[in-house]
Amino acid sequence: MKSILILHGPNLNLLGQREPEVYGVVTLDEINQRLVTFAAEHGVELRTVQSNHEGELIDALHDADDWADGVIFNPGGYTHTSVALRDAVAAIKVPVVEVHLSNIHAREEFRRQSLIASVCAGTIAGFGWRSYVLGLEWYIGKLGDW
Amino acid sequence: MKSILILHGPNLNLLGQREPEVYGVVTLDEINQRLVTFAAEHGVELRTVQSNHEGELIDALHDADDWADGVIFNPGGYTHTSVALRDAVAAIKVPVVEVHLSNIHAREEFRRQSLIASVCAGTIAGFGWRSYVLGLEWYIGKLGDW
Amino acid sequence: MKSILILHGPNLNLLGQREPEVYGVVTLDEINQRLVTFAAEHGVELRTVQSNHEGELIDALHDADDWADGVIFNPGGYTHTSVALRDAVAAIKVPVVEVHLSNIHAREEFRRQSLIASVCAGTIAGFGWRSYVLGLEWYIGKLGDW
Amino acid sequence: MKSILILHGPNLNLLGQREPEVYGVVTLDEINQRLVTFAAEHGVELRTVQSNHEGELIDALHDADDWADGVIFNPGGYTHTSVALRDAVAAIKVPVVEVHLSNIHAREEFRRQSLIASVCAGTIAGFGWRSYVLGLEWYIGKLGDW
Amino acid sequence: MKSILILHGPNLNLLGQREPEVYGVVTLDEINQRLVTFAAEHGVELRTVQSNHEGELIDALHDADDWADGVIFNPGGYTHTSVALRDAVAAIKVPVVEVHLSNIHAREEFRRQSLIASVCAGTIAGFGWRSYVLGLEWYIGKLGDW
Amino acid sequence: MKSILILHGPNLNLLGQREPEVYGVVTLDEINQRLVTFAAEHGVELRTVQSNHEGELIDALHDADDWADGVIFNPGGYTHTSVALRDAVAAIKVPVVEVHLSNIHAREEFRRQSLIASVCAGTIAGFGWRSYVLGLEWYIGKLGDW
Amino acid sequence: MKSILILHGPNLNLLGQREPEVYGVVTLDEINQRLVTFAAEHGVELRTVQSNHEGELIDALHDADDWADGVIFNPGGYTHTSVALRDAVAAIKVPVVEVHLSNIHAREEFRRQSLIASVCAGTIAGFGWRSYVLGLEWYIGKLGDW
Amino acid sequence: MKSILILHGPNLNLLGQREPEVYGVVTLDEINQRLVTFAAEHGVELRTVQSNHEGELIDALHDADDWADGVIFNPGGYTHTSVALRDAVAAIKVPVVEVHLSNIHAREEFRRQSLIASVCAGTIAGFGWRSYVLGLEWYIGKLGDW
Amino acid sequence: MKSILILHGPNLNLLGQREPEVYGVVTLDEINQRLVTFAAEHGVELRTVQSNHEGELIDALHDADDWADGVIFNPGGYTHTSVALRDAVAAIKVPVVEVHLSNIHAREEFRRQSLIASVCAGTIAGFGWRSYVLGLEWYIGKLGDW
Amino acid sequence: MKSILILHGPNLNLLGQREPEVYGVVTLDEINQRLVTFAAEHGVELRTVQSNHEGELIDALHDADDWADGVIFNPGGYTHTSVALRDAVAAIKVPVVEVHLSNIHAREEFRRQSLIASVCAGTIAGFGWRSYVLGLEWYIGKLGDW
Amino acid sequence: MKSILILHGPNLNLLGQREPEVYGVVTLDEINQRLVTFAAEHGVELRTVQSNHEGELIDALHDADDWADGVIFNPGGYTHTSVALRDAVAAIKVPVVEVHLSNIHAREEFRRQSLIASVCAGTIAGFGWRSYVLGLEWYIGKLGDW
Amino acid sequence: MKSILILHGPNLNLLGQREPEVYGVVTLDEINQRLVTFAAEHGVELRTVQSNHEGELIDALHDADDWADGVIFNPGGYTHTSVALRDAVAAIKVPVVEVHLSNIHAREEFRRQSLIASVCAGTIAGFGWRSYVLGLEWYIGKLGDW
């Protein structure tokens, strides 16, 4: 059975609780629930981690290299500023897909550049919680024989 | 039955014929074939258009507003330079998903900015021809009740 | 009798049909109608051309040099990116007035620079379809003896 | 009867007296004369003000809000440097049209950006003293029923 | 008895009269009234000056050096462009506190830099007319023995 | 009774212990003491937190949203680099006042921009430990009826 | 017998007809004539294409890959703005030499960067129509045994 | 007899009174005295003007065109920001020499560019009040036969 | 006996385990071993700390100020982004030597600037694990009498 | 008989001796040999100079103005940094053709701008030692009657 | 008797011989002659040096520190690019006055910044060969008692 | 026996003679003496060269490739401006270590970038004359078997 890490970056624990006009009303727990169910239907086991701490996210990426077949990573506000997270993604062998809930290109200037994108397998942005689903579909499609 | 336009920008007609180490060995016809089959299985009709002409791509977007339920658009080299294509995407009511075969953030400096991304529903980059499939999956998921 | 070319750039064919809150409800045909009537009252014959193709706009400018006494040109999204259109305007002898429906200075950063302005006789921006009328009035005033 | 303020910025008092190869031989008095006559023919009363003082131009804009139906403003060298004038234009309710004698886009780098344009109704540049006339025509056209 | 100059820059004379959604409904006179009363209760005498003229603001700063124990200065639109005002603040010995009604960091790009801040005792921005009060409280606290 | 969080960012634990010529001789404990006393006199309860960890500061802001009526936040070196902290401030409903001991505009180039300022209620900088007091005074004044 | 494509970009059809002080009095037909004769003397067959349309230039490059031994390309105004043309040059296997009539480094700022140069075999600029001849001489020299 | 205007910009009225470590202990009056005496010895009549008002400096330059044979201008803080003063210098026929007391290249970044220098006859900076003397010597030398 | 802190930043725990073509095959433990042995031979006691957490690195630097005679610090990916770490280095009295395994100037653009370098005693980059040794040699040489 | 100077800049003396994978195996002597032979066949006398010293290159250019009919100059690493060499080229009357072995546009960022190009007759880059030959062909063609 | 070095940088040996419309018809020898005569009349001995070699100019500055009371230096094209010359000027104790024949602010962009100005006593630019005279007058005035 | 070149760039001949507060009181001769002694103790022969001439430094690097096992190079002011020196370092096969006496990152803006660093084996900066010693230690360590 394949295993995938869903890694949520800073402030994503607030999903569905605050600023619903921006982030929607679905909570992080509900999103994780849906993803776990969807993955299970395709024979994939998920582990989900959320942290507001840059260092914990680095640790989680290092750790995933030992057990996961793939990582789906939403780096949140660290997307644009963290060379250390970039180095962590580059250093591990397991592929990482970068996802964003919103279209980062349609927001403030300082959000348009992703330091992390160029070391990821690919990037998916703008589809809300379905961005995670599309990341899962890619892993499933790649492993299947379609 | 739903209808979607797959719109391929400049130089994509060469896919699979030249520079296979960069673009793979699958031709554009083969990709279109796979997408049509995949879409049909989900009750979606596809039309596929390729053009090297900026004006023809604008015309195709305008035209799609009259018959399509969604557009999946790979703007190729125009991604980074065409305000006119951006205006065309913004002017039509049908949603547009921007896709790229390669990870544009990992290439030359002048490829990192997309003028078109901020007026699209979302962006998918780096998954080769599967980028188109993920775009389709989003449309299907959104229309379905998953 | 004097002759003037009204040249409309990309996406202007959509005027009045889509995004009325931005572009108003008057269609391009209606604008052309009004301009032709107004011009005729002042003894000026108009030809109107619209194209989404950069190359066709260049061709139209070249062609106008053979028959027109003036050009009123709304380059749309090509305003900010086309050195080739700039060169076409610079290469012909007939004067060109640049017009814009909206105030380009009050929009996105990438719309604030016009590559074309510095080779035009003058620029008029922000008055909606009346920007074209003001361009006509300048040609008429210049020919008259006010 | 409608009233419009013609507001001339710094150094425009020298018009027609110096550098005729750049600014022509018509003096500011002659321009004002022509504009007053033209306006009167269309039932519009003009007041004309010229000042080299940024503060006096701000005062004149504030003052115009109490009596004028429109302002035609040539901010001269303050165009590119004065946030205070921009704020004054933004703060008053009467519409302001920005005019320039010359094509500011064809001059030095530091003249290409207008801080004031984005809070004006529109911009007219490059038609010499006729730039003012076109501004007047817009006010007249807007008030009439053409 | 201590004396403080409240110095209001360009366009602040319009406070409460125009654009109430931005600047509130309190007029400059009312703000001055409140500040005078508040100061008097703490044994401080205020003089208030408003000018739209850069030169008059410089003169007022020079002049304050002869009689005031402190200056609270809202430089308005000159904040971002006036090296001359900066030099005036640097040249006088009396301390100057820079205040702004709105949060200048949340507005347009060109408003984010203050040329004047680095020669002031401190900066207070974003608290509406209470920005002035906080400036007064600092002077009072510094003179007192809290 | 109202409650306010005083949140101190990285390196502020060293206050009064090192570099007294820059940061003064008052320790963080003494500052907290004074603020608690001052607040109590005005019927406000304070909690004070200091951390060198970006993630802990984010956690503290999230947490404050559940119990505090206001936050006074000195983000220290994270002011200029942390999009994640900015997102945390923007995501919570309780207002946040940004304070700095020193005048950040008079220091190195890379300290002049605050990523956090534009999502705060206001900014106070340059008054040493009194910057915190002024923040408190604003909360007290806003809640009172002065 | 070897075959070479001479590809002329936008506005070059006007050569010799307009702005002779900039572009000389030789027409494009005359240049093509001379090049064909010169090439024939060295056993090389030429085809010449001119287009103002970016898309047609891309098509011509794609097409040349099937029959030509080399391309000499003057991209005109597209030199500085077209990522799509760059991609076309990079995608084909036949070598491309970039030529310019004038010294692009001695003209406006926006003409100094060539997006296309770095994917060409070499660049020749500033020798008028002889720039094309030098390109031909390189192909001939490379094929010969000098 | 020749006549020269010595024009002092903003804050120069404070010379010798404040910040003596930067500006020396000589007052503006004493400098003017010395210059008048020196000029008289060489048969040149001086008029000296100081103003903190940008508009008054523009007026003084316009005025000098009617009576002066030369201007020596220290634009102070307006050096770096005033396009209007630059235009005034460019518009008058009398030559203008730009002088600065201090070496502007050795000060803050924003002081290193002079908008005015490029329209002056020459620039002299860094010699304290002797900068004015050198300006006078140039005028005297130019008029004499050395 | 002298004491020195060897402080390893983010991702350095992976040394020798992953990407050996970039980072070599020596693990962090082996490097620490060698450094401890080398230091002991010169009468210096080492403590070694590695953390992926910015906050923990700040804490370690604060802490070292109480017991260490010197710090050798490899800030990894935080080198280029952390003002907070810079402030920590500046705030402590013990000297800090910045070391890097690779030549940061020969890598990506965003790695070329070190925010931390200017507050360190010196910088050593490009010598692999020997960079740490050279740092030790400097401390030993400085303490000795060579 | 015509005379041409072949001027080789810094490090070109190493050609063919080191880094053959970049610069080829032909030495500078061999290149000079070929060029001398080729030129002689066309009735042109060559002198060849190589220097690593900026000043000697300037001297050689000055000197060539007295005897040469043309200069072919490869400025090497000085291309991008030497205003003094640019001034030397501009100051002499003999035409100068700039040549480069490699395509400077395809190399590092700092090599893309040539300070010297805009004062040369033309530029040839990317054809290895044949770049010099093409420069010679231009001189021969220009002098002949083709 | 006082001694001063007149140091001429690259290409100044061509003065009066070439490009007279830019540099005038006076040769460097004639200028030196005039300066020697003028200096002698004021009891000052001159030595004059010209070199196109950056290293020789550095040597000359080092050397002057042993015998000269002042240096008047025209760094020519090295003004804008030579950190080494700047360091040489900063390293010697004898004062250096920077002079330029032309107004460097009115020329190309890359000529507007002087790396050397900020370590000189002062700068004089735009007065042709009289720039040197003014430099001499400053030394004479400073040594005299005027 | 191994041989190493110590190469000192411009102005380093002044070490210990001038500006002792910046550069210390040790002369270049004394430093060379110490280095020769130290090297001899480790069986390494040194040659030391100093030059203010960019060309001579290039020559010395070329020359070293024939006899030296390593180079320790302090490029002084040429560090930041010389592409030619960079090319010389890149062209030779012997490894080069870049050293600086002072911490170049803590000095002026224009000193922060090293054009030479990215082609060196490593960089050592900020340790005064001990920077050279550390460079030597690296060569010794690398050759030894530690």
Coordinates of N, CA and C in Angstrom, one line a residue, chain H residues 146, chain K residues 4-9 11-17 25-41 44-51 72-74 99 101 128-133 136:
Chain H
W146 N 41.6 86.4 -19.5 CA 42.6 85.5 -18.8 C 43.9 85.3 -19.5
Chain K
I4 N 51.4 71.0 -6.8 CA 50.1 70.4 -7.1 C 50.3 69.4 -8.3
L5 N 49.7 68.3 -8.2 CA 49.7 67.3 -9.3 C 48.4 67.5 -10.1
I6 N 48.5 67.7 -11.4 CA 47.4 67.6 -12.4 C 47.4 66.3 -13.0
L7 N 46.4 65.5 -12.7 CA 46.4 64.1 -13.2 C 45.2 63.9 -14.2
H8 N 45.6 63.5 -15.4 CA 44.6 63.3 -16.5 C 44.5 61.8 -16.8
G9 N 43.2 61.4 -16.8 CA 42.9 60.0 -17.0 C 42.9 59.6 -18.5
N11 N 42.2 58.7 -22.4 CA 41.8 59.4 -23.6 C 41.9 60.9 -23.6
L12 N 42.4 61.4 -22.5 CA 42.5 62.9 -22.5 C 43.7 63.3 -23.3
N13 N 44.7 62.4 -23.6 CA 45.8 62.8 -24.5 C 45.2 63.1 -25.9
L14 N 44.0 62.8 -26.2 CA 43.5 63.1 -27.6 C 42.8 64.5 -27.6
L15 N 42.8 65.2 -26.5 CA 42.1 66.5 -26.5 C 42.6 67.4 -27.6
G16 N 41.7 68.0 -28.3 CA 42.0 69.0 -29.3 C 42.4 68.4 -30.6
Q17 N 42.6 67.1 -30.6 CA 43.0 66.4 -31.8 C 41.9 65.8 -32.5
V25 N 39.1 72.6 -29.3 CA 40.2 72.5 -30.2 C 41.5 72.7 -29.4
V26 N 41.4 73.0 -28.1 CA 42.6 73.1 -27.3 C 43.2 71.8 -27.0
T27 N 44.5 71.6 -27.2 CA 45.2 70.3 -26.9 C 45.5 70.2 -25.4
L28 N 45.8 69.0 -25.0 CA 46.2 68.8 -23.6 C 47.5 69.6 -23.3
D29 N 48.4 69.7 -24.2 CA 49.6 70.4 -24.0 C 49.3 71.9 -23.7
E30 N 48.4 72.4 -24.5 CA 48.1 73.8 -24.3 C 47.4 74.1 -23.0
I31 N 46.5 73.1 -22.6 CA 45.9 73.3 -21.3 C 46.9 73.2 -20.2
N32 N 47.8 72.2 -20.3 CA 48.9 72.1 -19.2 C 49.7 73.4 -19.2
Q33 N 50.0 73.9 -20.4 CA 50.8 75.2 -20.5 C 50.1 76.3 -19.7
R34 N 48.8 76.5 -20.0 CA 48.1 77.6 -19.3 C 48.0 77.4 -17.8
L35 N 47.8 76.1 -17.4 CA 47.7 75.9 -16.0 C 49.0 76.1 -15.3
V36 N 50.1 75.7 -15.9 CA 51.5 75.9 -15.3 C 51.7 77.4 -15.2
T37 N 51.4 78.2 -16.2 CA 51.6 79.6 -16.2 C 50.7 80.3 -15.1
F38 N 49.5 79.9 -15.1 CA 48.5 80.5 -14.1 C 49.0 80.1 -12.7
A39 N 49.4 78.9 -12.5 CA 49.9 78.4 -11.1 C 51.1 79.2 -10.7
A40 N 52.0 79.3 -11.6 CA 53.3 80.0 -11.3 C 53.0 81.5 -10.9
E41 N 52.1 82.1 -11.5 CA 51.7 83.5 -11.1 C 51.3 83.5 -9.7
V44 N 52.6 78.6 -7.3 CA 52.4 77.2 -7.1 C 53.1 76.4 -8.3
E45 N 53.8 75.4 -8.0 CA 54.4 74.6 -9.0 C 53.5 73.4 -9.4
L46 N 53.4 73.1 -10.6 CA 52.6 72.0 -11.1 C 53.4 70.9 -11.7
R47 N 53.0 69.7 -11.5 CA 53.5 68.6 -12.3 C 52.2 68.0 -13.0
T48 N 52.4 67.6 -14.3 CA 51.2 67.1 -15.0 C 51.5 65.7 -15.5
V49 N 50.5 64.8 -15.3 CA 50.7 63.4 -15.7 C 49.4 63.0 -16.5
Q50 N 49.6 62.3 -17.6 CA 48.4 61.7 -18.2 C 48.7 60.2 -18.5
S51 N 47.7 59.4 -18.2 CA 47.9 58.0 -18.5 C 46.6 57.3 -18.9
I72 N 44.7 67.5 -8.5 CA 43.5 67.8 -9.4 C 43.4 66.7 -10.4
F73 N 42.3 65.9 -10.3 CA 42.2 64.6 -11.0 C 41.0 64.6 -11.9
N74 N 41.2 64.3 -13.1 CA 40.2 64.0 -14.1 C 40.2 62.5 -14.4
V99 N 37.7 66.7 -11.2 CA 37.2 67.6 -12.3 C 36.8 66.9 -13.5
L101 N 35.6 67.8 -17.7 CA 35.4 68.8 -18.8 C 34.0 69.1 -19.0
G128 N 34.6 72.9 -19.1 CA 35.7 72.6 -20.1 C 37.0 72.7 -19.3
W129 N 38.1 73.2 -20.0 CA 39.4 73.2 -19.4 C 39.4 74.2 -18.2
R130 N 38.4 75.1 -18.1 CA 38.3 75.9 -16.9 C 38.0 75.2 -15.6
S131 N 37.5 73.9 -15.8 CA 37.3 73.1 -14.6 C 38.6 73.0 -13.8
Y132 N 39.7 72.8 -14.5 CA 41.0 72.6 -13.9 C 41.4 74.0 -13.2
V133 N 41.1 75.1 -13.9 CA 41.5 76.4 -13.3 C 40.7 76.6 -12.0
L136 N 42.4 74.8 -9.3 CA 43.5 75.5 -8.9 C 43.2 76.7 -8.0

